């Protein structure tokens, strides 16, 4: 039990918004939107929000507010056999804490490097004998080189370990110190911080929206994204991706929502707040994707026009034509013309003649860290006054990341402080932060990014689905939907209306089971898990299989959180049996067993 | 008469000889490419014979500057294969013997030495006045003693640490003030123990367990 509460309901709402609106809204949703038919993707997305997202969000807030304990205590109170659900949430949150702050460390690195007259990812550095750019940078692009070589100093595969990158380690240290500062006093300090972390990113997004739509070529990106391709709706992956996106974007199953709600006043109207936060989260995703795609369109148009310029110069130089004969508009016309009039000379051009295609540039959909740190920084370097835009962008990424990080750490701290083995809150927080920092240093080694990707792909996805499925079944069928209804009526003053009842008891569990089965089938069908390894000779990423020990580790990640549930159930059962058999020997039990 | 024929032959022969020395892909020649419109846009001047003469003069200057002993002249720079791009080939003959060409490597050294002067003479840059085969030396990277990112990092981490220390000190002071308040008024302590503290809410009055909600715990 922590002796503090939110100062007012607004802090709670902003904390939930700050937690839910995170990096996924900026870099995963635009990618999914583009992959699954642009504007048409909004239909499955909204549907899943209503069927799956909002009811489960509501349920978690209700549990937290009623039990007023962190996830371990709350689930133990609901059903002692299924107290393991809370434990599984904490383990999953712990994994998330370990690797998520590394993203914040990268954001700090990029932010600090933005304070230079020429952005370091704008140009290739020169090699040692000053004859040209560094080879690796030539084969790749300057932004990729900066990310893979200078930021990560990445090795060729997950097996090749290396030393710790000192710059990364320092940035990670800073990130953890800031998290400590924000949580040092529990929700009293967090409550004040979220006023800023929840609202400032919107300011930056609006500024970026204005900047984005005024950039040359941005309309190409926005048009590309919103052109609905309705045939995508027929594919089941579209619906499944919509469901998983809603699921992970709202942060269900980590225990953070239960932890946040446990600091509420008993009669807080969480029903209204659940709807507001879910709507805000989805609205932000759509808003962020407009911004992302206008920037994307700018980058694609810029690259396309640079390509045309290079082709134009090549033609001018090879055929020695006057400079103003070929312009950017008639390059393609001239290619055909010159092929016809000087076929042998044209053939000698060979592979040097590039084909410039705007659609192909737009099609290079990238998600995750690639989008944020490579594609976006490439677009930013071409904007006028790029340092300002770079600083703004990385501050926004930091706020989004920190906001989510607060939720993750509170999800771990609240149950631990309920267990009461360290009474002073700041010591507990300090211990958790230190522990996560030391383990997180492993992600700053040369092969660290591969381990990061592994944690990102496997650490939380499967276990969360399982956890939330068990949660819903526990609340609706083991605890009983009637008792849940009574609890809610006790808190809110009015009964659950039939929307909530139908969704929680019927639709959501069915959808979750379907998602769960799909995941297992997909995993089995996928064969050996693979990852993208950076090859410095080729200057691009190569698909590589995980070595056996890494695959075993993946299995460990998945199993360690999931098996908490059956193990705790077994342990509780054994304990009760021993207790019951002990009591029977002594006295006649008056307690109904 | 014979002298007159010989003279005529020389007049015809010399340029023909010069033509033989300077040709496309000449072994000791360089191709020059000039991009006036890219460099100067609207202010681009027209490339004509006078400009070609200026180029010859500039190259002669570059050769003189490099080989300080020998006196190169405009005639020693032979231009040919001019196109509308604008591009042309040139070779350099020795001032002592007009049939002998200066080797490629020496011409390159001379150009490298005076590259900056040549560029400025034509208001162009390394990119717009290209000598194909002579790569410009890139500027050495500026390496400051402390990388600038470290400075910003130092500022931020300093500010954050100050914040943490300030918070810890303020909470310490608050605790001390509370302790002072408690020892003065001992009654407050007893009241606190009587009042149930559940989840941080100080309930008014005593907590009557008779009205506990037993249903909170699921029956096994």
mmCIF file of C-alpha atoms in Angstrom, chain A residues 1-3 5 66-68 77-81 109 112-113 115-116 126 130-132 167 170-171 173-174 177-178 180-181 184-185 262 313 316-317 320-324 478-479 483 486 576 593, chain B residues 24 31 33-38 83-85 87 130 136-141 148-150 152-153 156-157 160-161 163-164 167-168 170-171 174 197-201 213 215-220:
data_model
loop_
_atom_site.group_PDB
_atom_site.id
_atom_site.type_symbol
_atom_site.label_atom_id
_atom_site.label_comp_id
_atom_site.label_asym_id
_atom_site.label_seq_id
_atom_site.Cartn_x
_atom_site.Cartn_y
_atom_site.Cartn_z
ATOM 1 C CA UNK A 1 0.000 0.000 0.000
ATOM 2 C CA UNK A 2 1.388 3.323 -0.948
ATOM 3 C CA UNK A 3 0.167 6.256 1.032
ATOM 4 C CA UNK A 5 -3.339 9.142 -4.306
ATOM 5 C CA UNK A 66 -12.017 -1.654 -6.507
ATOM 6 C CA UNK A 67 -9.152 -3.651 -5.063
ATOM 7 C CA UNK A 68 -6.866 -0.672 -4.528
ATOM 8 C CA UNK A 77 -7.987 -10.952 -3.936
ATOM 9 C CA UNK A 78 -10.199 -11.813 -6.899
ATOM 10 C CA UNK A 79 -9.238 -15.446 -6.964
ATOM 11 C CA UNK A 80 -6.406 -16.918 -4.888
ATOM 12 C CA UNK A 81 -5.768 -19.671 -7.435
ATOM 13 C CA UNK A 109 21.677 10.307 -28.209
ATOM 14 C CA UNK A 112 22.204 15.619 -28.093
ATOM 15 C CA UNK A 113 23.683 15.162 -31.542
ATOM 16 C CA UNK A 115 23.070 20.540 -31.491
ATOM 17 C CA UNK A 116 25.570 20.809 -34.324
ATOM 18 C CA UNK A 126 35.344 11.161 -44.938
ATOM 19 C CA UNK A 130 40.518 12.029 -47.335
ATOM 20 C CA UNK A 131 39.735 10.691 -50.785
ATOM 21 C CA UNK A 132 36.054 10.052 -50.310
ATOM 22 C CA UNK A 167 27.807 6.881 -25.306
ATOM 23 C CA UNK A 170 25.680 7.166 -20.585
ATOM 24 C CA UNK A 171 22.389 7.931 -22.297
ATOM 25 C CA UNK A 173 22.047 6.030 -17.304
ATOM 26 C CA UNK A 174 20.486 9.432 -17.921
ATOM 27 C CA UNK A 177 17.958 8.732 -13.581
ATOM 28 C CA UNK A 178 15.100 10.723 -15.104
ATOM 29 C CA UNK A 180 13.831 7.734 -10.923
ATOM 30 C CA UNK A 181 13.275 11.473 -10.591
ATOM 31 C CA UNK A 184 10.687 9.089 -6.588
ATOM 32 C CA UNK A 185 7.597 10.096 -4.673
ATOM 33 C CA UNK A 262 -5.494 1.683 -7.495
ATOM 34 C CA UNK A 313 23.452 14.653 -65.068
ATOM 35 C CA UNK A 316 24.204 15.230 -70.005
ATOM 36 C CA UNK A 317 27.712 14.056 -69.216
ATOM 37 C CA UNK A 320 27.791 15.962 -73.889
ATOM 38 C CA UNK A 321 24.575 17.892 -74.369
ATOM 39 C CA UNK A 322 24.158 21.495 -73.287
ATOM 40 C CA UNK A 323 22.990 21.920 -69.710
ATOM 41 C CA UNK A 324 19.535 23.247 -70.372
ATOM 42 C CA UNK A 478 -14.681 -17.405 -11.873
ATOM 43 C CA UNK A 479 -15.253 -14.193 -9.941
ATOM 44 C CA UNK A 483 -20.295 -9.856 -8.426
ATOM 45 C CA UNK A 486 -22.243 -5.316 -7.889
ATOM 46 C CA UNK A 576 -4.802 -24.960 0.954
ATOM 47 C CA UNK A 593 -14.597 -24.818 3.193
ATOM 48 C CA UNK B 24 39.723 12.496 -77.374
ATOM 49 C CA UNK B 31 38.890 16.092 -70.057
ATOM 50 C CA UNK B 33 33.724 19.587 -67.822
ATOM 51 C CA UNK B 34 32.171 22.923 -66.937
ATOM 52 C CA UNK B 35 28.624 23.364 -65.604
ATOM 53 C CA UNK B 36 27.980 27.087 -65.837
ATOM 54 C CA UNK B 37 24.195 27.035 -65.465
ATOM 55 C CA UNK B 38 24.353 24.801 -62.374
ATOM 56 C CA UNK B 83 31.138 20.211 -77.012
ATOM 57 C CA UNK B 84 28.067 22.193 -76.068
ATOM 58 C CA UNK B 85 27.984 20.582 -72.591
ATOM 59 C CA UNK B 87 33.423 20.023 -72.111
ATOM 60 C CA UNK B 130 35.638 19.130 -63.182
ATOM 61 C CA UNK B 136 39.420 17.013 -55.268
ATOM 62 C CA UNK B 137 40.935 16.576 -51.824
ATOM 63 C CA UNK B 138 38.069 16.657 -49.363
ATOM 64 C CA UNK B 139 38.188 18.967 -46.405
ATOM 65 C CA UNK B 140 39.617 17.365 -43.289
ATOM 66 C CA UNK B 141 36.928 16.710 -40.713
ATOM 67 C CA UNK B 148 29.463 18.697 -28.628
ATOM 68 C CA UNK B 149 26.943 16.028 -27.625
ATOM 69 C CA UNK B 150 28.860 15.343 -24.459
ATOM 70 C CA UNK B 152 24.717 18.915 -23.826
ATOM 71 C CA UNK B 153 24.614 15.563 -22.014
ATOM 72 C CA UNK B 156 21.137 17.753 -18.787
ATOM 73 C CA UNK B 157 22.437 15.145 -16.371
ATOM 74 C CA UNK B 160 18.537 16.178 -13.317
ATOM 75 C CA UNK B 161 20.899 15.284 -10.462
ATOM 76 C CA UNK B 163 16.603 18.048 -9.150
ATOM 77 C CA UNK B 164 16.900 14.703 -7.399
ATOM 78 C CA UNK B 167 13.739 16.565 -3.847
ATOM 79 C CA UNK B 168 15.530 14.307 -1.384
ATOM 80 C CA UNK B 170 13.104 18.735 0.776
ATOM 81 C CA UNK B 171 11.550 15.415 1.823
ATOM 82 C CA UNK B 174 9.686 17.752 5.784
ATOM 83 C CA UNK B 197 -5.299 3.813 7.797
ATOM 84 C CA UNK B 198 -6.502 1.954 4.748
ATOM 85 C CA UNK B 199 -4.761 2.672 1.503
ATOM 86 C CA UNK B 200 -3.746 6.063 2.692
ATOM 87 C CA UNK B 201 -7.268 7.265 3.320
ATOM 88 C CA UNK B 213 -17.347 -6.797 2.787
ATOM 89 C CA UNK B 215 -17.597 -11.017 -0.572
ATOM 90 C CA UNK B 216 -14.286 -9.486 -1.603
ATOM 91 C CA UNK B 217 -12.638 -12.842 -1.273
ATOM 92 C CA UNK B 218 -13.753 -15.611 -3.528
ATOM 93 C CA UNK B 219 -14.924 -18.688 -1.682
ATOM 94 C CA UNK B 220 -12.846 -21.704 -2.411
#
